[in-house]
mmCIF file of N, CA and C and ligand atoms in Angstrom:
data_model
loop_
_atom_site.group_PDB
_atom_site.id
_atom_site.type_symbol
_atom_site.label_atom_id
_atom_site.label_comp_id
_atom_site.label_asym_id
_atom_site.label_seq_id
_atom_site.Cartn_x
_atom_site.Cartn_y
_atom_site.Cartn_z
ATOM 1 N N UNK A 9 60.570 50.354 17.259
ATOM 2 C CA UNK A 9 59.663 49.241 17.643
ATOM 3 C C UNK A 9 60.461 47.950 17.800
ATOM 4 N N UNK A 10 60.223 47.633 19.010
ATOM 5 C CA UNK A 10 60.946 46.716 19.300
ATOM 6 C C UNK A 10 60.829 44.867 18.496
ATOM 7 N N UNK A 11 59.705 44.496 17.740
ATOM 8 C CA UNK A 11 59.808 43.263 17.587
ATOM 9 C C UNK A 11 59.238 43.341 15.893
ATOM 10 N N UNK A 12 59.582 44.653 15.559
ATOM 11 C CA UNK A 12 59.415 45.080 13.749
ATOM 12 C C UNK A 12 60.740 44.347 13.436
ATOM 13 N N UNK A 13 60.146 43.268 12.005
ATOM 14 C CA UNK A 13 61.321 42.883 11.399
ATOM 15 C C UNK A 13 61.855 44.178 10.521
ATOM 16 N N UNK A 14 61.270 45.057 10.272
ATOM 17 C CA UNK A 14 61.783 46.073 9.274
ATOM 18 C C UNK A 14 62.610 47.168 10.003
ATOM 19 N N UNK A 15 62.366 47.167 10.848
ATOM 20 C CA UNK A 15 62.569 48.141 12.346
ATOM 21 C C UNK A 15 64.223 47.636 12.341
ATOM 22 N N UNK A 16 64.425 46.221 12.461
ATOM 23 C CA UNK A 16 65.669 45.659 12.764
ATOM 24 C C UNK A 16 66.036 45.249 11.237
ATOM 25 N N UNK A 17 65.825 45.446 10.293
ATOM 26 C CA UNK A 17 66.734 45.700 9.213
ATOM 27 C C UNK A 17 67.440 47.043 9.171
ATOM 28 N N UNK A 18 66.432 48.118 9.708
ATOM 29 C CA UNK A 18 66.725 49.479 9.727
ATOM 30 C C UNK A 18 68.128 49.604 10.748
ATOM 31 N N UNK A 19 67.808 48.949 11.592
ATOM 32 C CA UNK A 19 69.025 49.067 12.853
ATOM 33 C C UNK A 19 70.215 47.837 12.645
ATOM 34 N N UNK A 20 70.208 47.241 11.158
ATOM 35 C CA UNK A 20 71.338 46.381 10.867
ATOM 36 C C UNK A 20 71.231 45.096 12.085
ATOM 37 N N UNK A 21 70.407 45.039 12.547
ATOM 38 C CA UNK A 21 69.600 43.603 13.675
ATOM 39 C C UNK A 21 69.667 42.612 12.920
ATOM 40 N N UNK A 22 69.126 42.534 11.783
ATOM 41 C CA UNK A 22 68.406 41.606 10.904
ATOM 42 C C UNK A 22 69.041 41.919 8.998
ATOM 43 N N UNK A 23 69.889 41.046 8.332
ATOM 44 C CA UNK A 23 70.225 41.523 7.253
ATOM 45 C C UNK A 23 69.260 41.757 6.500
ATOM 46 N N UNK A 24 69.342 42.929 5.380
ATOM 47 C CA UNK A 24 68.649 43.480 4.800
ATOM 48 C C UNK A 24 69.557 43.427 2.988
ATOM 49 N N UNK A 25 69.069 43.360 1.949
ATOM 50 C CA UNK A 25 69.414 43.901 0.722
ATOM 51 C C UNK A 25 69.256 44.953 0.260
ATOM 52 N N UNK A 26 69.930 46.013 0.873
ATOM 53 C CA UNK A 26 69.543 47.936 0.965
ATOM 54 C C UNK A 26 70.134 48.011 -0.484
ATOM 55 N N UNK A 27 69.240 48.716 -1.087
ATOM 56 C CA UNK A 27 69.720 49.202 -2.521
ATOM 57 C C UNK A 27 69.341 50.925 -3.108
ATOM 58 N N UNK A 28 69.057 51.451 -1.162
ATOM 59 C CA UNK A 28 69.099 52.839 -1.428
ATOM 60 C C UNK A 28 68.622 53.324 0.554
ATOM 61 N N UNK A 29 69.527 54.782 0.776
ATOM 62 C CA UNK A 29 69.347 55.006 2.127
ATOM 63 C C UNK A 29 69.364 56.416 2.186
ATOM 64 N N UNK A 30 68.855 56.859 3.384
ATOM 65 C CA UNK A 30 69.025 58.549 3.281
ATOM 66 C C UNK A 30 68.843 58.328 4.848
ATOM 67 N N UNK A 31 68.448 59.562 5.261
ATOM 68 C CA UNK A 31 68.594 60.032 6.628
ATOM 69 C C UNK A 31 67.069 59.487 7.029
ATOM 70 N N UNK A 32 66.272 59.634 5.988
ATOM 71 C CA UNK A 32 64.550 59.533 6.346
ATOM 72 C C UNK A 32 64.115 58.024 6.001
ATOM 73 N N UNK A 33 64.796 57.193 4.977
ATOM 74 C CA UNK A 33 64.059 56.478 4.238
ATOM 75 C C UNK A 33 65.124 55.487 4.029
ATOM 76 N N UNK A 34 64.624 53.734 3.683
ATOM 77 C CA UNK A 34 65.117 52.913 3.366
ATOM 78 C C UNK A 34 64.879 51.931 2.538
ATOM 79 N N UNK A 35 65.451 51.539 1.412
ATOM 80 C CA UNK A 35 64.840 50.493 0.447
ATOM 81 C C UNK A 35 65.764 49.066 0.178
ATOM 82 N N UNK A 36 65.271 47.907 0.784
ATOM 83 C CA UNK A 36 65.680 47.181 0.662
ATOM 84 C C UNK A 36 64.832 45.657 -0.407
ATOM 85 N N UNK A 37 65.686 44.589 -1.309
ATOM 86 C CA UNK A 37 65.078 44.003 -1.591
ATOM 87 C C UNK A 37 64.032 42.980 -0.733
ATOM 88 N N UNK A 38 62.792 42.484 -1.553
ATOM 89 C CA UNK A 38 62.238 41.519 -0.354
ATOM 90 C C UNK A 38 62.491 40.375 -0.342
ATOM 91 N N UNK A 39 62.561 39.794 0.543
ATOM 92 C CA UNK A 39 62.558 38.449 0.781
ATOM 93 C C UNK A 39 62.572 37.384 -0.557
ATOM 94 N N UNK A 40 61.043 37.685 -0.520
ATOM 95 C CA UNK A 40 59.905 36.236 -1.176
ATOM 96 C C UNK A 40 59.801 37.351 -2.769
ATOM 97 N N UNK A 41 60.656 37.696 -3.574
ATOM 98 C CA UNK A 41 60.210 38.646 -4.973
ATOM 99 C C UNK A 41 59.151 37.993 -5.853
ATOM 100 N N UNK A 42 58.282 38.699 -5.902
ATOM 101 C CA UNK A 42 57.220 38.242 -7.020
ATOM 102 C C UNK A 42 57.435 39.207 -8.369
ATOM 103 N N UNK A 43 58.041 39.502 -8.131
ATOM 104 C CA UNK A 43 58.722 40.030 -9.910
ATOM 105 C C UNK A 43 60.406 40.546 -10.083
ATOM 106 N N UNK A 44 61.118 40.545 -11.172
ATOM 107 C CA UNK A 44 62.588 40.425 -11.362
ATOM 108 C C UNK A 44 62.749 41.948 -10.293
ATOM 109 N N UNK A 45 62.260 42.990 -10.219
ATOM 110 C CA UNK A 45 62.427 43.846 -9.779
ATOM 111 C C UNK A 45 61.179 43.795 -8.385
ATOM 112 N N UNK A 46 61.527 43.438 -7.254
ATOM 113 C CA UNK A 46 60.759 43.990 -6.293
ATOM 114 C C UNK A 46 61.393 43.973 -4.900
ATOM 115 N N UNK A 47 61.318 45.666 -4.810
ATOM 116 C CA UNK A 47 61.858 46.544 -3.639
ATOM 117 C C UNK A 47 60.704 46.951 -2.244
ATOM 118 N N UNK A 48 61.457 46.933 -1.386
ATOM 119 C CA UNK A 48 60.131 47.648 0.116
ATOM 120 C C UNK A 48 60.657 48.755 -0.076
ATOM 121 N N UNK A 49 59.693 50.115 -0.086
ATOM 122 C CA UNK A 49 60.587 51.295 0.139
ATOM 123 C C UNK A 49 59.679 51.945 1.582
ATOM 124 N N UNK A 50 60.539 52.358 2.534
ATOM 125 C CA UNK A 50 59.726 52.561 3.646
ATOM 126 C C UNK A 50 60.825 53.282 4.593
ATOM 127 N N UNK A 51 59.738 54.340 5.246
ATOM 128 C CA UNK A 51 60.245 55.673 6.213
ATOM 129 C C UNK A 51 61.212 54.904 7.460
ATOM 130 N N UNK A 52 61.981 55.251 7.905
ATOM 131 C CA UNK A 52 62.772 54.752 9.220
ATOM 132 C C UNK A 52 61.841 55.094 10.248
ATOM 133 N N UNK A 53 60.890 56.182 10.110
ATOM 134 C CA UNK A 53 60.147 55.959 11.313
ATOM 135 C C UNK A 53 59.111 55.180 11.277
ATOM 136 N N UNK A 54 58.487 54.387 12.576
ATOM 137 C CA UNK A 54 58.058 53.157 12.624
ATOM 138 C C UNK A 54 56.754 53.992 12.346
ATOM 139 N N UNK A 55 56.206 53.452 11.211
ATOM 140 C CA UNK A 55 54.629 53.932 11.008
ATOM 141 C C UNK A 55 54.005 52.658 10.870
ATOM 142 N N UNK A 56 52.715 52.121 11.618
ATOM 143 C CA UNK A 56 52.448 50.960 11.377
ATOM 144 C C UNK A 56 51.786 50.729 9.992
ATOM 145 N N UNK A 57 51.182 51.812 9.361
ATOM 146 C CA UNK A 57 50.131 51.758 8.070
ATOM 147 C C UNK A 57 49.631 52.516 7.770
ATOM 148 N N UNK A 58 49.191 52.683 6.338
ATOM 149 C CA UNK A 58 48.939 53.860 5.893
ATOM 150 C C UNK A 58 47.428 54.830 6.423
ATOM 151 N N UNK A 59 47.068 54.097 7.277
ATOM 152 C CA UNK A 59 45.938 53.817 8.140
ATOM 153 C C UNK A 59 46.283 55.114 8.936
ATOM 154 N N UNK A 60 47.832 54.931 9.636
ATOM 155 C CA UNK A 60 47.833 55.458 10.628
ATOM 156 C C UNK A 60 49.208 57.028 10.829
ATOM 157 N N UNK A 61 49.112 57.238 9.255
ATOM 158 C CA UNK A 61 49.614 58.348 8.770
ATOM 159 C C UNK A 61 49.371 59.988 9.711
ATOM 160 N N UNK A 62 50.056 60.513 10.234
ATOM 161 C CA UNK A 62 49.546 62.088 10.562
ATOM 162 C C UNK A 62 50.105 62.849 10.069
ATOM 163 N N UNK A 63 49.825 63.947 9.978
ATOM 164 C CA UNK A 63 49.828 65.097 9.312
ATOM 165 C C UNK A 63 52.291 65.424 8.954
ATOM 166 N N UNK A 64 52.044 65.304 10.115
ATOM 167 C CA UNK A 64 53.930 65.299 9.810
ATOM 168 C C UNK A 64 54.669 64.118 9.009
ATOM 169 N N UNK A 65 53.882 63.460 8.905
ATOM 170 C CA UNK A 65 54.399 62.230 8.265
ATOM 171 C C UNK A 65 53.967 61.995 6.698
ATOM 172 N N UNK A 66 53.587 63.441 6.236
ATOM 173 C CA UNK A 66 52.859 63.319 4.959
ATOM 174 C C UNK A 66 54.268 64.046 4.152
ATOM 175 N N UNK A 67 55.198 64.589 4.652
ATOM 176 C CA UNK A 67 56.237 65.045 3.997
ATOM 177 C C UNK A 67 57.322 63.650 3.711
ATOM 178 N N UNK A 68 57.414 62.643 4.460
ATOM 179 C CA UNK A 68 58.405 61.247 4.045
ATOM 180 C C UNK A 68 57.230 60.754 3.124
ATOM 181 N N UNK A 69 56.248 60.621 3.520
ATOM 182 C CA UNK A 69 55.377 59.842 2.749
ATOM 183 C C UNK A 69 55.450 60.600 1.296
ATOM 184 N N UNK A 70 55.442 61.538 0.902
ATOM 185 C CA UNK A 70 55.406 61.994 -0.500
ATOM 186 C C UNK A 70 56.974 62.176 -1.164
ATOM 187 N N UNK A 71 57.869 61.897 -0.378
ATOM 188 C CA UNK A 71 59.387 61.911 -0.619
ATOM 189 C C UNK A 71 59.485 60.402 -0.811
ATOM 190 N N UNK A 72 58.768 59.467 -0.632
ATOM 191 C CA UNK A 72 59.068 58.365 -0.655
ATOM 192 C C UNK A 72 58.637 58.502 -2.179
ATOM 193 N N UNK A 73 57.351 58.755 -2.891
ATOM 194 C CA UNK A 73 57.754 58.473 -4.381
ATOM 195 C C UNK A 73 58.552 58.936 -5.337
ATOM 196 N N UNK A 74 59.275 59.983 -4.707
ATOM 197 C CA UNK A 74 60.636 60.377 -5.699
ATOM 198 C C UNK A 74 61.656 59.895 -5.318
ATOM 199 N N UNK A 75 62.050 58.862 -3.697
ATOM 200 C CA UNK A 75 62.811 57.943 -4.156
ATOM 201 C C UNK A 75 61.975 56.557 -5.186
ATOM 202 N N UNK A 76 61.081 56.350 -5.048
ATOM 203 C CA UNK A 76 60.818 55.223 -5.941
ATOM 204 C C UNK A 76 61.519 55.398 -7.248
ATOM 205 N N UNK A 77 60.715 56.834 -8.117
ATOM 206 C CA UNK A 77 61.640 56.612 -9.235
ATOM 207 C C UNK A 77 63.163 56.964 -9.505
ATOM 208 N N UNK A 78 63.524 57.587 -8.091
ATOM 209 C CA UNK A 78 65.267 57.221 -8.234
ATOM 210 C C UNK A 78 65.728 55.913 -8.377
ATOM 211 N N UNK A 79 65.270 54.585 -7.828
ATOM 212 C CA UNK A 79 65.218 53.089 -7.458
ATOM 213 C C UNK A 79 65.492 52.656 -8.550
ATOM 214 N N UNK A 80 63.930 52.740 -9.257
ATOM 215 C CA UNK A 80 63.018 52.515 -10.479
ATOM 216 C C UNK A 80 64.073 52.909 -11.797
ATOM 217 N N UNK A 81 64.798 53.942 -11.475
ATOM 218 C CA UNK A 81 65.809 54.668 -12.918
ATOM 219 C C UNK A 81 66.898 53.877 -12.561
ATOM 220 N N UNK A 82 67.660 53.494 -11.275
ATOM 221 C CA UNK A 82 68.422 52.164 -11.387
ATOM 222 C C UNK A 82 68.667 50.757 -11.630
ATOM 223 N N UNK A 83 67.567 50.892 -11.480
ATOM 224 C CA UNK A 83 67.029 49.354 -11.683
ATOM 225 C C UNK A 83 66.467 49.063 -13.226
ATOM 226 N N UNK A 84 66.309 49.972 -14.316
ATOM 227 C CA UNK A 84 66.550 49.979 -15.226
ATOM 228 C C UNK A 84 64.739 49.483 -15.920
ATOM 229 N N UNK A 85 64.433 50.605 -14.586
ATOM 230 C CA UNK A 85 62.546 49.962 -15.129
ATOM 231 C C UNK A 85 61.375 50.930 -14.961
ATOM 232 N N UNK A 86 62.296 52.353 -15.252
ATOM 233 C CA UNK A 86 62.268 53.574 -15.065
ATOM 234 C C UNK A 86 61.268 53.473 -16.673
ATOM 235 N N UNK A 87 61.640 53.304 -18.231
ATOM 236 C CA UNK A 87 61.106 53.122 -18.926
ATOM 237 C C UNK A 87 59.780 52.699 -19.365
ATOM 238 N N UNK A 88 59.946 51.612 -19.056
ATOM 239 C CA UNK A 88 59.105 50.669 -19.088
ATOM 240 C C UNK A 88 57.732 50.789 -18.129
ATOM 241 N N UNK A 89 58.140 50.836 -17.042
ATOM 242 C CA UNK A 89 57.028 51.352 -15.600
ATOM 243 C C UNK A 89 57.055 50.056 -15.045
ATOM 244 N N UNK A 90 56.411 50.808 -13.921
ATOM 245 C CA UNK A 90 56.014 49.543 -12.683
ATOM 246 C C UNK A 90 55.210 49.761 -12.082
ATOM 247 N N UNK A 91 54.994 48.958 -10.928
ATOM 248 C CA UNK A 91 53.497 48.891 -10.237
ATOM 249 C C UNK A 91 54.224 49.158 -8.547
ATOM 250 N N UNK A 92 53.119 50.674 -7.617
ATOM 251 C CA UNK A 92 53.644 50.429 -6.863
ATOM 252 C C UNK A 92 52.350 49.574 -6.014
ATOM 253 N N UNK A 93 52.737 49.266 -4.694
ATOM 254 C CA UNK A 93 51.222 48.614 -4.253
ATOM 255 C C UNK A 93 51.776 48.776 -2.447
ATOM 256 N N UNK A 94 50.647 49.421 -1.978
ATOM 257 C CA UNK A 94 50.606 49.525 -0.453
ATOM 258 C C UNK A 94 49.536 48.896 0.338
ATOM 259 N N UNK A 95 50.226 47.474 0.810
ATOM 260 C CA UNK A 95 48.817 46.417 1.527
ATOM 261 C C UNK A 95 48.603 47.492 2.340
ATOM 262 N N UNK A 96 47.163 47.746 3.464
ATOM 263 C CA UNK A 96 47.187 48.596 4.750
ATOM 264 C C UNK A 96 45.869 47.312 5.411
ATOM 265 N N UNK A 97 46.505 47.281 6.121
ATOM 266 C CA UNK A 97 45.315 46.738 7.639
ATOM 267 C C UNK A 97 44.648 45.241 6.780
ATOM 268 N N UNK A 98 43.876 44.715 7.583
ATOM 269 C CA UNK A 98 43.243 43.207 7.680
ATOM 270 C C UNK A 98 43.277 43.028 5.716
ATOM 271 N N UNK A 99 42.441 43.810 5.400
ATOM 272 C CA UNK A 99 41.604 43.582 4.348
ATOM 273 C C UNK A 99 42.430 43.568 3.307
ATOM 274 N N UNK A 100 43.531 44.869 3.467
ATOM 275 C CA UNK A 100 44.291 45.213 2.427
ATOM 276 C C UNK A 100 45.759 43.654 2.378
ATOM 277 N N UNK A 101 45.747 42.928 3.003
ATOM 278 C CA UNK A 101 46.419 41.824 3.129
ATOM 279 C C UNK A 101 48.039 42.794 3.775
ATOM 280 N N UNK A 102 47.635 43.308 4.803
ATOM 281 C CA UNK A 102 49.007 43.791 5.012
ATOM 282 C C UNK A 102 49.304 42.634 5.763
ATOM 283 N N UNK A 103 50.788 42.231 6.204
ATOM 284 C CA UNK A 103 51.016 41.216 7.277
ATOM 285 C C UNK A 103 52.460 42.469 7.719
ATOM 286 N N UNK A 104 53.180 42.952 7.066
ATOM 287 C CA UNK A 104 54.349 43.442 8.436
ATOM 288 C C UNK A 104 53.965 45.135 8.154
ATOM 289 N N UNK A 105 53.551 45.257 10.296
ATOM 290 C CA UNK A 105 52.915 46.256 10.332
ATOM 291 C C UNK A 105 53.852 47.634 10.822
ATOM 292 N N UNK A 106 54.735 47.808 9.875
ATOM 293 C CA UNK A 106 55.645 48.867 9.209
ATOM 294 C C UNK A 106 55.218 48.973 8.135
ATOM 295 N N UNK A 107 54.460 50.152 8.078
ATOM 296 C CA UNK A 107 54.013 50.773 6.745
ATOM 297 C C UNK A 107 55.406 50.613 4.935
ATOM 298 N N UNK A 108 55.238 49.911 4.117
ATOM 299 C CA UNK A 108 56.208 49.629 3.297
ATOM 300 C C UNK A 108 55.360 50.067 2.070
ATOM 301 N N UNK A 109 56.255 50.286 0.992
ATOM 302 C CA UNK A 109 55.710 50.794 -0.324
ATOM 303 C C UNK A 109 56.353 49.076 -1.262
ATOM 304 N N UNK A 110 55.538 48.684 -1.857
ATOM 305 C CA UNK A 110 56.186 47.345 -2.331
ATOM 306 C C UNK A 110 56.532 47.980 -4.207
ATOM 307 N N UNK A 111 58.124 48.108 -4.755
ATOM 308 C CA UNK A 111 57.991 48.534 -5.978
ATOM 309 C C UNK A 111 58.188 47.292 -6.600
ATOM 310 N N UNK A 112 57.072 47.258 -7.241
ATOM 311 C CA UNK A 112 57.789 45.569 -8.507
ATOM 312 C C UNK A 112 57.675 46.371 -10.120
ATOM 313 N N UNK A 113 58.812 45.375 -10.580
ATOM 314 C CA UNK A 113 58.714 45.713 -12.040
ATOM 315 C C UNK A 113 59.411 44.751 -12.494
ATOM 316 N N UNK A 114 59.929 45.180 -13.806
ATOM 317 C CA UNK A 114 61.189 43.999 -14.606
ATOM 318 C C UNK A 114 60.083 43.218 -15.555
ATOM 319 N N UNK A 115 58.955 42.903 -15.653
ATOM 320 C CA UNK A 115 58.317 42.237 -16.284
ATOM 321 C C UNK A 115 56.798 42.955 -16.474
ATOM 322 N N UNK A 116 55.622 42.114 -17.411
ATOM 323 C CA UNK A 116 54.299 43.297 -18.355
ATOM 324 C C UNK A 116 53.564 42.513 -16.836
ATOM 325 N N UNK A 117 53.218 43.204 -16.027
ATOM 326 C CA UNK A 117 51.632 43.010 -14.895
ATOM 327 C C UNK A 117 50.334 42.700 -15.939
ATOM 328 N N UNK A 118 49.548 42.209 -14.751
ATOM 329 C CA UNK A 118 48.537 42.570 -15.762
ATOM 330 C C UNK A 118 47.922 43.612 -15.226
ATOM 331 N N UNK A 119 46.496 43.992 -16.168
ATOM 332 C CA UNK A 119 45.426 44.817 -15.658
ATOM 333 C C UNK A 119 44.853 45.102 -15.035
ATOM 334 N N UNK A 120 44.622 43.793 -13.769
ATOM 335 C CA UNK A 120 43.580 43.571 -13.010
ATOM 336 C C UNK A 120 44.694 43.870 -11.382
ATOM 337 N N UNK A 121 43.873 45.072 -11.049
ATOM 338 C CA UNK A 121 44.663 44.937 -9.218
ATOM 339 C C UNK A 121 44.456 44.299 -8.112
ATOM 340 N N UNK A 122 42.884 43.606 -8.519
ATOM 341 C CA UNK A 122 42.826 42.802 -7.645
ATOM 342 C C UNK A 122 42.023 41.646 -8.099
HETATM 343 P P1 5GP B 201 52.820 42.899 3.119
HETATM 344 O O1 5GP B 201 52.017 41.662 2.831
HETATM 345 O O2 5GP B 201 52.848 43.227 4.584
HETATM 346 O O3 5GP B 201 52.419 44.062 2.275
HETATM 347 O O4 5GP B 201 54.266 42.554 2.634
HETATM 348 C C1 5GP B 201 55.327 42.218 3.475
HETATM 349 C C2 5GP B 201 56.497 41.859 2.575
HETATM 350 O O5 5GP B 201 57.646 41.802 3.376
HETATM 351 C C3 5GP B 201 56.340 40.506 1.883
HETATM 352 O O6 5GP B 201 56.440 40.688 0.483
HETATM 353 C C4 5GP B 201 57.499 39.680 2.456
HETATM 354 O O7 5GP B 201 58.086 38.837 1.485
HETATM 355 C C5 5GP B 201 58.460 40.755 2.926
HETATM 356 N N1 5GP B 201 59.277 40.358 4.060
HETATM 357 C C6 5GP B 201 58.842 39.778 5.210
HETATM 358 N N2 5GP B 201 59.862 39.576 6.052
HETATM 359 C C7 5GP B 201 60.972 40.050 5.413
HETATM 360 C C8 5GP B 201 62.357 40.111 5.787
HETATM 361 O O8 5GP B 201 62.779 39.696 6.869
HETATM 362 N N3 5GP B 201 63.204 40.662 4.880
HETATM 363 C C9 5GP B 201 62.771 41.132 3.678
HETATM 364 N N4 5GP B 201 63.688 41.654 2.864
HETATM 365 N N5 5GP B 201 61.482 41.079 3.302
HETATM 366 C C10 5GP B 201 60.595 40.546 4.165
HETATM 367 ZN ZN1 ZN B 202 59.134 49.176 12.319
#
């Protein structure tokens, strides 16, 4: 996709803080972190949202949470736990429409998800 900022982190366009890569999948830090630990973890193929998932795309999508807690066991918050959170479409407050897994941790969340 041509005008995905994540698209062009993927293609080294746009610098990225990659702190894990494979053939399928990429995790880089974000930008704007709202906690000591928070990672995007998200498929190289351009999926706009979880909205718009098909059936072949349910094998990265479920490989994506066993890289999380590969991430999660480096990052040293494997213990403790974390929160993962997937904006999708208007409501869900997504804004970049490359489907991303947001991992935060490093610090106690609270209770309330929304
Ligand atoms: P969303 O609201 O779509 O779920 O989250 C998008 C996330 O992407 C935000 O947390 C934002 O800080 C992050 N982000 C937006 N642009 C960039 C960028 O160019 N690089 C990185 N590393 N993160 C970005
Ligand atoms: Zn993209």
């Amino acid at each position: 996709m041509e005008d995905c900022i994540f698209c062009k982190i993927i293609n080294r366009e746009v610098p990225g803080d990659i702190v894990y890569e494979d053939d399928e999948i990429i995790a880089f830090r974000d930008i704007h972190p709202c906690a000591p630990v928070h990672i995007l973890v998200i498929p190289k193929k351009h999926i706009s949202s979880l909205i718009d998932i098909t059936e072949e795309d349910e094998k990265v999508i479920g490989k994506i949470y066993g890289v999380i807690n590969k991430i999660a066991q480096k990052e040293g918050i494997l213990d403790k736990g974390y929160r993962v959170i997937i904006n999708c479409g208007e409501d869900g407050g997504q804004v970049v429409k490359h489907i991303h897994f947001h991992l935060l941790g490093g610090k106690k969340m609270g209770v309330k998800v929304c």
